[in-house]
Structure formats: C-alpha cells, structure tokens
mmCIF file of C-alpha atoms in Angstrom:
data_model
loop_
_atom_site.group_PDB
_atom_site.id
_atom_site.type_symbol
_atom_site.label_atom_id
_atom_site.label_comp_id
_atom_site.label_asym_id
_atom_site.label_seq_id
_atom_site.Cartn_x
_atom_site.Cartn_y
_atom_site.Cartn_z
ATOM 1 C CA MET A 27 87.515 148.769 85.887
ATOM 2 C CA VAL A 28 91.179 147.400 85.651
ATOM 3 C CA ALA A 29 91.988 147.306 81.966
ATOM 4 C CA SER A 30 94.581 144.325 80.616
ATOM 5 C CA SER A 31 97.808 145.568 82.408
ATOM 6 C CA LEU A 32 96.277 142.339 85.156
ATOM 7 C CA ASP A 33 97.226 139.897 82.640
ATOM 8 C CA VAL A 34 98.386 137.073 84.578
ATOM 9 C CA LEU A 35 100.150 133.847 84.605
ATOM 10 C CA ILE A 36 100.272 131.678 87.548
ATOM 11 C CA VAL A 37 102.700 129.830 88.553
ATOM 12 C CA GLY A 38 101.768 126.827 90.111
ATOM 13 C CA THR A 39 98.904 125.795 91.880
ATOM 14 C CA GLY A 40 99.506 124.783 95.209
ATOM 15 C CA MET A 41 97.812 126.681 98.517
ATOM 16 C CA MET A 42 99.363 130.334 97.517
ATOM 17 C CA GLY A 43 97.782 129.975 94.113
ATOM 18 C CA ASN A 44 94.539 129.109 95.110
ATOM 19 C CA LEU A 45 94.420 132.454 96.834
ATOM 20 C CA VAL A 46 96.167 134.484 94.538
ATOM 21 C CA GLY A 47 93.736 132.683 91.388
ATOM 22 C CA PRO A 48 90.292 134.709 92.752
ATOM 23 C CA GLN A 49 91.657 138.304 93.675
ATOM 24 C CA VAL A 50 93.553 138.681 90.097
ATOM 25 C CA ARG A 51 89.410 138.479 88.986
ATOM 26 C CA ARG A 52 88.041 139.720 91.266
ATOM 27 C CA VAL A 53 90.008 143.519 91.051
ATOM 28 C CA GLY A 54 89.135 142.953 87.346
ATOM 29 C CA GLY A 55 92.378 141.217 86.403
ATOM 30 C CA ASN A 56 92.119 138.273 84.143
ATOM 31 C CA VAL A 57 94.225 135.115 84.470
ATOM 32 C CA VAL A 58 95.713 134.076 81.298
ATOM 33 C CA GLY A 59 97.400 130.950 81.615
ATOM 34 C CA VAL A 60 98.819 127.712 84.575
ATOM 35 C CA VAL A 61 101.420 126.630 84.441
ATOM 36 C CA SER A 62 101.203 123.348 87.020
ATOM 37 C CA ARG A 63 103.304 120.445 86.581
ATOM 38 C CA ASP A 64 100.024 118.113 86.590
ATOM 39 C CA ALA A 65 97.477 118.970 83.439
ATOM 40 C CA GLU A 66 94.282 117.616 85.295
ATOM 41 C CA ARG A 67 95.417 119.355 88.094
ATOM 42 C CA GLY A 68 96.493 123.074 86.166
ATOM 43 C CA THR A 69 92.683 122.204 84.507
ATOM 44 C CA ALA A 70 91.138 122.076 88.410
ATOM 45 C CA PHE A 71 92.702 124.660 89.479
ATOM 46 C CA LEU A 72 91.078 126.965 86.729
ATOM 47 C CA ASP A 73 87.456 126.013 87.074
ATOM 48 C CA GLY A 74 85.072 129.220 88.118
ATOM 49 C CA ILE A 75 88.580 131.278 87.171
ATOM 50 C CA ASN A 76 88.700 131.093 83.722
ATOM 51 C CA GLU A 77 87.874 127.460 82.033
ATOM 52 C CA ALA A 78 88.869 128.928 78.635
ATOM 53 C CA ALA A 79 92.840 129.334 79.486
ATOM 54 C CA PRO A 80 95.812 126.733 78.335
ATOM 55 C CA VAL A 81 97.780 125.003 80.886
ATOM 56 C CA TRP A 82 101.116 124.698 80.671
ATOM 57 C CA THR A 83 103.440 122.372 82.207
ATOM 58 C CA ASP A 84 106.829 123.835 80.849
ATOM 59 C CA TYR A 85 107.296 127.358 82.353
ATOM 60 C CA GLU A 86 109.109 128.871 79.444
ATOM 61 C CA THR A 87 106.602 128.002 76.872
ATOM 62 C CA ALA A 88 104.027 129.613 78.864
ATOM 63 C CA LEU A 89 105.815 132.673 79.279
ATOM 64 C CA ASP A 90 106.569 132.444 75.183
ATOM 65 C CA GLU A 91 103.698 132.274 74.510
ATOM 66 C CA SER A 92 100.377 132.863 77.278
ATOM 67 C CA GLY A 93 100.372 136.593 76.545
ATOM 68 C CA ALA A 94 100.868 137.388 79.983
ATOM 69 C CA SER A 95 101.599 140.829 81.398
ATOM 70 C CA VAL A 96 102.329 139.823 84.756
ATOM 71 C CA VAL A 97 103.680 136.345 86.047
ATOM 72 C CA ALA A 98 102.611 135.608 89.458
ATOM 73 C CA VAL A 99 105.222 132.871 90.826
ATOM 74 C CA LEU A 100 103.526 130.980 93.525
ATOM 75 C CA THR A 101 105.574 127.495 93.789
ATOM 76 C CA PRO A 102 108.126 126.421 96.662
ATOM 77 C CA ASN A 103 110.739 128.351 97.666
ATOM 78 C CA GLN A 104 113.537 126.683 95.568
ATOM 79 C CA TYR A 105 112.351 128.285 92.268
ATOM 80 C CA HIS A 106 111.073 131.502 92.973
ATOM 81 C CA ALA A 107 114.556 133.489 92.441
ATOM 82 C CA GLU A 108 115.189 131.610 88.493
ATOM 83 C CA GLN A 109 111.261 131.702 87.530
ATOM 84 C CA GLY A 110 111.214 135.531 88.271
ATOM 85 C CA ILE A 111 114.528 135.888 86.559
ATOM 86 C CA LEU A 112 113.057 134.169 83.345
ATOM 87 C CA ALA A 113 110.224 136.684 83.610
ATOM 88 C CA ALA A 114 112.069 139.679 83.859
ATOM 89 C CA GLN A 115 113.962 139.071 81.195
ATOM 90 C CA ARG A 116 110.964 138.484 78.878
ATOM 91 C CA GLY A 117 109.719 141.720 80.098
ATOM 92 C CA LYS A 118 106.791 140.837 82.021
ATOM 93 C CA HIS A 119 105.953 142.318 85.767
ATOM 94 C CA VAL A 120 106.731 140.075 88.950
ATOM 95 C CA PHE A 121 104.406 139.064 91.819
ATOM 96 C CA MET A 122 106.419 137.328 94.214
ATOM 97 C CA GLU A 123 106.233 134.566 96.593
ATOM 98 C CA LYS A 124 108.140 135.372 99.561
ATOM 99 C CA PRO A 125 110.797 134.778 99.881
ATOM 100 C CA LEU A 126 112.290 135.939 97.052
ATOM 101 C CA ALA A 127 115.229 132.957 97.232
ATOM 102 C CA THR A 128 116.540 130.445 99.144
ATOM 103 C CA THR A 129 120.291 132.123 99.398
ATOM 104 C CA VAL A 130 121.023 136.184 99.436
ATOM 105 C CA ALA A 131 122.852 136.493 96.368
ATOM 106 C CA ASP A 132 119.343 134.689 94.504
ATOM 107 C CA ALA A 133 117.482 137.628 96.046
ATOM 108 C CA GLU A 134 120.005 140.153 94.713
ATOM 109 C CA ALA A 135 120.146 137.964 90.863
ATOM 110 C CA PHE A 136 116.222 138.623 91.090
ATOM 111 C CA PHE A 137 116.603 142.058 92.261
ATOM 112 C CA SER A 138 119.335 143.004 89.862
ATOM 113 C CA ALA A 139 117.326 141.279 86.998
ATOM 114 C CA VAL A 140 113.482 143.495 87.543
ATOM 115 C CA THR A 141 115.834 147.124 87.956
ATOM 116 C CA ARG A 142 117.807 146.009 84.258
ATOM 117 C CA ALA A 143 114.278 145.309 83.040
ATOM 118 C CA GLY A 144 112.017 148.105 84.802
ATOM 119 C CA VAL A 145 109.335 145.791 85.538
ATOM 120 C CA ALA A 146 106.946 146.778 87.935
ATOM 121 C CA ALA A 147 107.725 143.508 90.775
ATOM 122 C CA GLU A 148 106.045 142.757 94.316
ATOM 123 C CA ILE A 149 106.779 140.070 97.117
ATOM 124 C CA ASN A 150 103.325 138.611 97.805
ATOM 125 C CA SER A 151 103.830 140.136 102.255
ATOM 126 C CA GLN A 152 100.139 140.747 101.878
ATOM 127 C CA TYR A 153 99.815 141.615 105.921
ATOM 128 C CA ARG A 154 101.037 144.753 105.043
ATOM 129 C CA TYR A 155 99.011 145.940 103.146
ATOM 130 C CA HIS A 156 94.980 145.867 105.267
ATOM 131 C CA GLU A 157 94.247 149.009 105.527
ATOM 132 C CA THR A 158 94.667 149.485 109.353
ATOM 133 C CA LEU A 159 97.720 148.572 108.465
ATOM 134 C CA ASP A 160 98.794 150.712 105.667
ATOM 135 C CA GLY A 161 96.210 153.320 106.263
ATOM 136 C CA ALA A 162 95.319 154.541 109.832
ATOM 137 C CA LEU A 163 99.017 153.208 111.656
ATOM 138 C CA SER A 164 101.275 154.437 108.790
ATOM 139 C CA GLY A 165 99.145 157.957 109.293
ATOM 140 C CA ILE A 166 99.684 157.714 112.534
ATOM 141 C CA ILE A 167 103.771 157.604 112.200
ATOM 142 C CA VAL A 168 103.911 160.176 109.167
ATOM 143 C CA SER A 169 101.739 162.626 110.965
ATOM 144 C CA GLY A 170 103.897 162.087 114.318
ATOM 145 C CA GLU A 171 100.051 162.871 116.500
ATOM 146 C CA LEU A 172 102.009 159.912 119.084
ATOM 147 C CA GLY A 173 105.555 161.447 118.704
ATOM 148 C CA ASN A 174 108.867 159.410 117.043
ATOM 149 C CA PRO A 175 108.425 155.559 117.456
ATOM 150 C CA THR A 176 110.269 153.946 120.597
ATOM 151 C CA PHE A 177 109.945 150.378 120.401
ATOM 152 C CA ILE A 178 108.352 147.882 118.351
ATOM 153 C CA ASP A 179 107.415 144.237 119.044
ATOM 154 C CA THR A 180 105.860 142.258 116.700
ATOM 155 C CA ALA A 181 105.172 138.682 117.129
ATOM 156 C CA TYR A 182 103.962 135.596 114.950
ATOM 157 C CA LEU A 183 102.838 132.541 117.064
ATOM 158 C CA GLN A 184 100.853 129.766 115.938
ATOM 159 C CA ASP A 185 99.835 126.186 116.855
ATOM 160 C CA TRP A 186 99.597 124.056 114.169
ATOM 161 C CA GLN A 187 102.579 121.957 114.769
ATOM 162 C CA MET A 188 102.573 120.995 117.989
ATOM 163 C CA ASP A 189 101.153 117.634 116.044
ATOM 164 C CA PRO A 190 104.536 116.092 115.062
ATOM 165 C CA SER A 191 102.832 114.183 112.899
ATOM 166 C CA ALA A 192 101.351 117.256 111.067
ATOM 167 C CA ALA A 193 100.921 117.768 107.390
ATOM 168 C CA ILE A 194 103.994 120.364 106.918
ATOM 169 C CA GLY A 195 104.371 119.569 103.193
ATOM 170 C CA TRP A 196 107.854 120.664 101.700
ATOM 171 C CA ARG A 197 108.742 123.044 103.870
ATOM 172 C CA PRO A 198 111.330 121.462 106.535
ATOM 173 C CA ILE A 199 112.913 120.528 103.552
ATOM 174 C CA VAL A 200 116.208 121.954 103.414
ATOM 175 C CA GLU A 201 117.308 121.434 99.359
ATOM 176 C CA ILE A 202 113.325 123.257 98.717
ATOM 177 C CA ALA A 203 112.334 125.921 101.341
ATOM 178 C CA GLY A 204 116.288 127.107 101.988
ATOM 179 C CA LYS A 205 117.255 126.913 105.523
ATOM 180 C CA GLY A 206 114.169 127.941 108.667
ATOM 181 C CA LYS A 207 110.822 126.624 107.906
ATOM 182 C CA LEU A 208 109.849 128.790 110.605
ATOM 183 C CA VAL A 209 112.000 131.795 110.195
ATOM 184 C CA GLY A 210 111.516 131.584 106.445
ATOM 185 C CA ASP A 211 107.756 132.027 106.286
ATOM 186 C CA LEU A 212 106.729 133.818 109.430
ATOM 187 C CA GLY A 213 109.636 135.497 110.204
ATOM 188 C CA ALA A 214 109.831 136.674 106.904
ATOM 189 C CA HIS A 215 106.480 138.521 107.474
ATOM 190 C CA CYS A 216 107.343 140.325 110.343
ATOM 191 C CA LEU A 217 109.929 142.336 108.677
ATOM 192 C CA GLN A 218 108.813 143.085 105.624
ATOM 193 C CA THR A 219 105.620 144.418 107.497
ATOM 194 C CA MET A 220 108.167 146.496 109.726
ATOM 195 C CA LEU A 221 110.205 148.050 106.707
ATOM 196 C CA HIS A 222 107.097 148.608 104.748
ATOM 197 C CA LEU A 223 105.582 150.769 107.754
ATOM 198 C CA PHE A 224 109.028 152.858 108.679
ATOM 199 C CA GLY A 225 111.235 152.292 105.427
ATOM 200 C CA GLY A 226 115.300 152.145 106.940
ATOM 201 C CA ASP A 227 117.606 149.240 107.062
ATOM 202 C CA ILE A 228 118.332 146.535 109.669
ATOM 203 C CA THR A 229 121.215 147.455 112.352
ATOM 204 C CA ASP A 230 122.821 145.162 115.249
ATOM 205 C CA PHE A 231 120.562 142.127 114.417
ATOM 206 C CA SER A 232 120.997 139.173 116.814
ATOM 207 C CA GLY A 233 118.326 135.682 116.666
ATOM 208 C CA LYS A 234 118.387 132.230 117.764
ATOM 209 C CA MET A 235 116.135 129.376 116.767
ATOM 210 C CA PHE A 236 114.711 126.591 119.148
ATOM 211 C CA ASN A 237 113.720 122.949 118.443
ATOM 212 C CA VAL A 238 110.746 121.786 120.500
ATOM 213 C CA PHE A 239 110.070 118.443 118.477
ATOM 214 C CA PRO A 240 113.240 116.485 117.385
ATOM 215 C CA VAL A 241 111.131 114.260 114.951
ATOM 216 C CA ARG A 242 108.771 114.758 113.379
ATOM 217 C CA TYR A 243 106.405 112.181 111.430
ATOM 218 C CA SER A 244 105.342 112.940 107.529
ATOM 219 C CA LEU A 245 102.978 110.851 105.380
ATOM 220 C CA THR A 246 104.851 109.017 102.943
ATOM 221 C CA GLU A 247 101.427 106.451 101.793
ATOM 222 C CA ALA A 248 98.335 107.402 100.259
ATOM 223 C CA GLY A 249 95.803 105.717 103.334
ATOM 224 C CA THR A 250 92.614 106.591 103.868
ATOM 225 C CA PHE A 251 89.580 105.483 106.483
ATOM 226 C CA PRO A 252 86.477 104.465 104.549
ATOM 227 C CA ASP A 253 84.962 107.988 105.576
ATOM 228 C CA GLY A 254 87.565 109.877 103.789
ATOM 229 C CA THR A 255 89.824 110.861 106.197
ATOM 230 C CA VAL A 256 93.245 110.482 106.599
ATOM 231 C CA PRO A 257 94.511 108.456 109.827
ATOM 232 C CA SER A 258 97.294 109.703 112.000
ATOM 233 C CA TYR A 259 100.377 108.612 113.525
ATOM 234 C CA ALA A 260 99.269 107.020 116.352
ATOM 235 C CA GLU A 261 96.383 105.276 114.120
ATOM 236 C CA ARG A 262 98.625 104.081 111.257
ATOM 237 C CA PRO A 263 102.682 104.367 112.325
ATOM 238 C CA ASP A 264 103.094 102.241 109.060
ATOM 239 C CA LEU A 265 102.183 104.935 106.621
ATOM 240 C CA TYR A 266 104.821 107.204 108.187
ATOM 241 C CA THR A 267 108.120 108.248 107.662
ATOM 242 C CA GLN A 268 110.029 109.606 110.224
ATOM 243 C CA MET A 269 112.047 113.237 110.254
ATOM 244 C CA ASP A 270 114.596 113.584 111.968
ATOM 245 C CA MET A 271 114.544 117.596 112.614
ATOM 246 C CA LEU A 272 117.708 117.488 114.143
ATOM 247 C CA SER A 273 119.754 117.290 110.514
ATOM 248 C CA ALA A 274 120.903 119.153 107.935
ATOM 249 C CA GLN A 275 118.261 117.334 105.493
ATOM 250 C CA TYR A 276 115.592 119.285 107.544
ATOM 251 C CA SER A 277 114.766 123.174 109.235
ATOM 252 C CA GLY A 278 113.595 121.559 112.656
ATOM 253 C CA ASP A 279 112.741 125.068 113.799
ATOM 254 C CA ASP A 280 109.840 125.411 115.711
ATOM 255 C CA MET A 281 110.420 128.474 118.106
ATOM 256 C CA ALA A 282 112.568 131.504 117.337
ATOM 257 C CA THR A 283 112.947 134.942 119.178
ATOM 258 C CA ALA A 284 115.041 137.856 117.415
ATOM 259 C CA GLN A 285 115.931 141.424 118.238
ATOM 260 C CA GLY A 286 117.809 144.123 116.820
ATOM 261 C CA MET A 287 117.638 147.960 115.652
ATOM 262 C CA LEU A 288 115.877 149.791 112.801
ATOM 263 C CA ARG A 289 116.895 152.467 111.627
ATOM 264 C CA ILE A 290 113.945 153.868 110.013
ATOM 265 C CA ALA A 291 113.763 156.439 107.056
ATOM 266 C CA ALA A 292 113.314 159.418 109.663
ATOM 267 C CA GLY A 293 116.669 158.981 110.584
ATOM 268 C CA TYR A 294 117.152 157.240 114.257
ATOM 269 C CA ASP A 295 117.665 153.799 115.574
ATOM 270 C CA VAL A 296 114.533 151.744 116.464
ATOM 271 C CA PRO A 297 115.184 148.963 119.177
ATOM 272 C CA PHE A 298 113.225 145.754 117.809
ATOM 273 C CA ARG A 299 111.606 142.195 118.838
ATOM 274 C CA VAL A 300 110.389 139.327 117.368
ATOM 275 C CA ALA A 301 109.288 136.417 118.667
ATOM 276 C CA LEU A 302 107.453 133.035 116.300
ATOM 277 C CA SER A 303 106.461 129.640 117.352
ATOM 278 C CA GLN A 304 104.352 127.031 115.618
ATOM 279 C CA VAL A 305 103.975 125.175 118.681
ATOM 280 C CA ASP A 306 101.844 128.164 120.714
ATOM 281 C CA ALA A 307 98.658 126.502 121.734
ATOM 282 C CA GLY A 308 95.600 128.758 121.045
ATOM 283 C CA HIS A 309 96.766 130.467 118.517
ATOM 284 C CA LYS A 310 95.962 129.834 115.486
ATOM 285 C CA ASN A 311 97.385 132.823 113.140
ATOM 286 C CA ASP A 312 98.283 135.295 115.724
ATOM 287 C CA PHE A 313 100.440 138.019 113.818
ATOM 288 C CA THR A 314 100.979 141.072 115.818
ATOM 289 C CA LEU A 315 101.772 143.985 115.864
ATOM 290 C CA ASP A 316 103.002 146.628 118.675
ATOM 291 C CA VAL A 317 104.639 150.467 118.514
ATOM 292 C CA THR A 318 105.273 152.160 121.443
ATOM 293 C CA PHE A 319 105.576 155.912 120.650
ATOM 294 C CA GLU A 320 107.156 158.869 122.841
ATOM 295 C CA ARG A 321 102.981 159.835 123.707
ATOM 296 C CA GLY A 322 101.336 156.497 123.191
ATOM 297 C CA LYS A 323 100.841 152.860 121.802
ATOM 298 C CA VAL A 324 98.921 151.482 119.074
ATOM 299 C CA ARG A 325 98.654 147.757 118.176
ATOM 300 C CA TRP A 326 97.152 145.509 115.956
ATOM 301 C CA SER A 327 96.793 141.856 115.475
ATOM 302 C CA GLN A 328 96.403 139.776 112.409
ATOM 303 C CA GLU A 329 93.624 138.062 114.196
ATOM 304 C CA HIS A 330 91.890 141.103 114.187
ATOM 305 C CA PRO A 331 92.716 143.149 111.503
ATOM 306 C CA ASN A 332 89.699 145.992 111.046
ATOM 307 C CA GLN A 333 90.781 147.254 114.157
ATOM 308 C CA LEU A 334 93.624 149.435 116.230
ATOM 309 C CA TYR A 335 94.323 149.786 119.715
ATOM 310 C CA ILE A 336 95.312 152.780 120.420
ATOM 311 C CA ALA A 337 96.734 153.959 123.744
ATOM 312 C CA ARG A 338 97.827 158.104 124.411
ATOM 313 C CA ALA A 339 99.981 158.830 126.820
ATOM 314 C CA ASP A 340 97.004 160.959 129.007
ATOM 315 C CA GLY A 341 95.388 157.303 129.801
ATOM 316 C CA GLN A 342 92.674 158.194 127.057
ATOM 317 C CA VAL A 343 92.245 154.799 124.921
ATOM 318 C CA THR A 344 90.710 154.337 121.430
ATOM 319 C CA ILE A 345 89.605 151.222 118.948
ATOM 320 C CA TYR A 346 89.895 152.296 115.735
ATOM 321 C CA GLU A 347 87.688 150.832 113.230
ATOM 322 C CA ARG A 348 88.386 150.516 109.585
ATOM 323 C CA GLY A 349 86.645 152.112 107.125
ATOM 324 C CA SER A 350 85.647 151.060 103.754
ATOM 325 C CA ALA A 351 88.577 148.980 101.135
ATOM 326 C CA PRO A 352 89.943 151.572 98.570
ATOM 327 C CA GLY A 353 89.338 150.910 94.873
ATOM 328 C CA ILE A 354 87.393 148.072 93.581
ATOM 329 C CA VAL A 355 87.965 145.482 96.414
ATOM 330 C CA GLY A 356 84.998 147.864 98.230
ATOM 331 C CA THR A 357 84.847 145.864 101.596
ATOM 332 C CA PRO A 358 82.013 147.815 103.386
ATOM 333 C CA PRO A 359 82.025 149.509 107.105
ATOM 334 C CA GLY A 360 81.673 146.841 109.155
ATOM 335 C CA HIS A 361 82.228 143.806 107.508
ATOM 336 C CA PRO A 362 85.470 141.969 108.536
ATOM 337 C CA GLN A 363 88.614 142.630 105.374
ATOM 338 C CA GLY A 364 90.688 139.485 105.626
ATOM 339 C CA TYR A 365 93.313 137.649 104.132
ATOM 340 C CA GLY A 366 92.282 137.357 100.712
ATOM 341 C CA ASP A 367 91.230 141.310 100.747
ATOM 342 C CA ALA A 368 95.381 142.435 101.704
ATOM 343 C CA ILE A 369 95.737 140.342 98.469
ATOM 344 C CA ALA A 370 93.222 142.162 96.168
ATOM 345 C CA LEU A 371 94.845 145.474 97.634
ATOM 346 C CA GLU A 372 98.729 143.947 96.650
ATOM 347 C CA LEU A 373 97.452 143.320 93.174
ATOM 348 C CA LEU A 374 95.787 146.952 92.819
ATOM 349 C CA ARG A 375 98.173 148.717 93.698
ATOM 350 C CA MET A 376 100.595 146.887 91.610
ATOM 351 C CA HIS A 377 97.834 147.636 88.571
ATOM 352 C CA ASP A 378 98.067 151.302 89.948
ATOM 353 C CA VAL A 379 101.707 151.158 89.341
ATOM 354 C CA ILE A 380 101.570 149.488 86.355
ATOM 355 C CA GLY A 381 99.869 151.888 84.805
ATOM 356 C CA GLU A 382 102.107 155.430 86.282
ATOM 357 C CA GLY A 383 104.582 153.421 84.651
ATOM 358 C CA GLY A 384 108.178 154.858 84.748
ATOM 359 C CA ASP A 385 109.311 155.969 87.907
ATOM 360 C CA ALA A 386 106.387 154.905 89.706
ATOM 361 C CA ILE A 387 107.506 151.246 88.647
ATOM 362 C CA ARG A 388 111.054 151.479 89.750
ATOM 363 C CA ALA A 389 110.194 153.193 92.565
ATOM 364 C CA TYR A 390 108.064 150.808 93.796
ATOM 365 C CA THR A 391 110.567 147.746 92.637
ATOM 366 C CA GLN A 392 113.438 149.105 94.256
ATOM 367 C CA ARG A 393 111.076 150.032 97.845
ATOM 368 C CA ASN A 394 109.569 146.164 97.754
ATOM 369 C CA ILE A 395 112.101 144.189 95.912
ATOM 370 C CA GLY A 396 114.807 146.264 98.347
ATOM 371 C CA ASP A 397 113.019 145.982 101.232
ATOM 372 C CA ALA A 398 112.710 141.928 99.993
ATOM 373 C CA VAL A 399 116.343 141.688 99.586
ATOM 374 C CA LYS A 400 117.265 142.963 103.268
ATOM 375 C CA VAL A 401 114.447 140.556 104.589
ATOM 376 C CA MET A 402 116.678 137.896 102.927
ATOM 377 C CA LYS A 403 120.052 139.314 104.515
ATOM 378 C CA VAL A 404 118.383 138.530 108.443
ATOM 379 C CA LEU A 405 116.619 135.309 107.193
ATOM 380 C CA ASP A 406 120.312 134.260 106.545
ATOM 381 C CA ALA A 407 122.053 135.589 109.563
ATOM 382 C CA TRP A 408 119.141 134.090 111.268
ATOM 383 C CA THR A 409 119.267 130.908 110.386
ATOM 384 C CA SER A 410 123.075 130.372 109.891
ATOM 385 C CA GLY A 411 123.408 129.843 114.028
ATOM 386 C CA PRO A 412 122.556 127.095 116.141
ATOM 387 C CA LEU A 413 119.369 125.364 116.171
ATOM 388 C CA VAL A 414 118.737 124.768 120.529
ATOM 389 C CA CYS A 415 116.624 122.061 121.767
ATOM 390 C CA VAL A 416 114.338 122.579 124.814
ATOM 391 C CA GLY A 417 111.471 121.178 126.718
ATOM 392 C CA ARG A 418 113.503 117.849 126.493
#
C-alpha cells in the first residue's frame, strides 16, 4: 500500500477536484483536507472521501495547518501559479491542473519555485499515462521496431459547444482562464502528450484560431422548471446574458489548427499537426494521436483508450489490447481503463518518485514541468494571432 507520502490537500471542489479526490484514496493515499470558498461545499466534497478531514476557506492557513505532503491545485487557471509557488515554498510537492498559469512568465516562476524547493511537481495531463501510450506506444518508439517517426498527427474534437447557450463556465473569461478557451485546454493535452512520448522541443510553430459562434449566452440567474431541469435559452432567454465572443473580455476560439516541427530527444526533426474543435458534431471527447513511422503507423484514440491500431508497411495490421495496469490500480485485461484510471496512474507515478527522492524527484520535475513550460510558450504563440470568423 502507498504510505503517507500521498497525504493530499485538495484545493478546489469543482470538476477536477471531484475527479482527483477519489483517485487519491484509490491508490492508498489520504485526503487530509480541502480548500473551498464555500465551506458547505467543501464538507459535501469530503463525504465518502474523508468525512473527518477539515475544510479551510483560506488557502495559506490550510498549507500551514493541514500537514499535507502533496498539494493538488485544482482551481481555475488564474490561481495555478500563485498557489503552486506558495505550496513549493513550504516544501510541499505539487500536483498541478493544467495549464501551469495564464502567462509564460508565471509558468516560469512556478518552474523556478519547484526547482529551488526540490519538490516533486506534476502537471495533470492524464491521458499520457494510459498504459497503451505510456507503455505500448512508448515501447514501439524506444525499440525502433517501426523505424524512426516521420509525422505526428493529433486531434482533439468535441461537440458540446455547438449549442451557443451551453454552460461553459469561466473558461472563456480571459481574466480567469487566460487566452484560448479551446487552445489552452484541449491544445495543452495534445502538446503535453506529444512531448511526453518523444521528448525534445517544439520549433517552427504556427497556429490559427477560428470562431463559429460570435455570440454565446450565459445563464446568469437561478431558474428551473418544476422537474428540476435548467431551462434552455430558447425557453427562457430572460435568464441569460449575451457574451460577445469577439471582444477582448472573452476567448472565442471554437476551432483551431496548428503545425510545427518537434525536435525529438533522438536529435532530429519530425513534422506535426494539431486540429482542435468543440463544435464538431458526433465527437464527444475524441482525442486521437496518429504517429507515422518509416515502416508503419500507430493510432490511438481516447474514446477507445485500451487499444492501439498498428499498421506495418508489409500490410500486416495488429490491434494491440491493453494488459493489466501496473501497481495498485490493477484494472484487469478486458476491463476498460478510463479517465479516472489515468489520473490514478499519475498519482502512483508521483508517489513512487517521492519515495525515491533526490535525483528522481529532480528529473521528474524537470521533465514534467519543463515540458509544461514549453507547452505554455506554444500556447502563448498560438493565442497571440487574430481570431478568424468562419461560417458567417
């Protein structure tokens, strides 16, 4: 079982807090408390995780009183760097929701803080820890059985924002989330996963962002029908506020494309391409990675995460099926390994590194957070160009 090196303070009780908290317990760690602006919400969050743990509404007080070894920063983007730096300054390991920050300067400041403190730091880009990627595809890359990679094609497609009144929360608000509601979220996953698999640096990058819905509608007043459902904009427009997605206040990117070169750790350049959309009908959470090699191709899809499609130049096609997940996660073969499993595997990796200490912690932090800073620099370049309106 995992020892107390994973005594985790959860900061934030939104979507990611509710996903990460149960995984801490699952891998044998302990949630020692939660930080929430709403104490009642914090208490409800701890139900079934650790009802005896305290709730704090003040972050720095929680850092000083919780006894946590790890701080999980799962708040909106604008708070990431500051909260992570404060944790590192107190000698806490940091599990950080992506992106690191809303600016490159703040991301670099966090990187410097965790490096100086000598703590382990992880960026929550969980898909890269799926066994099919971190194990099987990594093995193909390292072994060279298909030759050198010649092209990387990655896409992340969703359709949930095809309704302009879909509840998108704080993500389009630049002051809170930074620039790029789409690029800063889905684009970060694509780039971080690519760097995790191949290492190296991104060069010759160019990207564009596109807007499909120049006006969106945000629910601003509590209002439900008797059956408890939230009325749509068409049913109750008086409950909604109009958002001008082309104004500087909001990020209006509904689609985006990019291309560049990845100078991989092996020392040569590989071209890559990225396509993103949250307005692509029929795609719920369709993150795909296609890697073309000299003697074949490998394809992975997050909607079918337990398989790798492997095509060889001689015409042979193999569907690789995931085996047992390592360690305490223990998902048996034939049982789908999903989103929560990938987060659990991240936490297991962090636990193991903390246990090793010293050089292992330094290498882990340099790789993970170093890659995340590289991603921030690319995202900054991507979101610095004009927003192109399409479809109207």
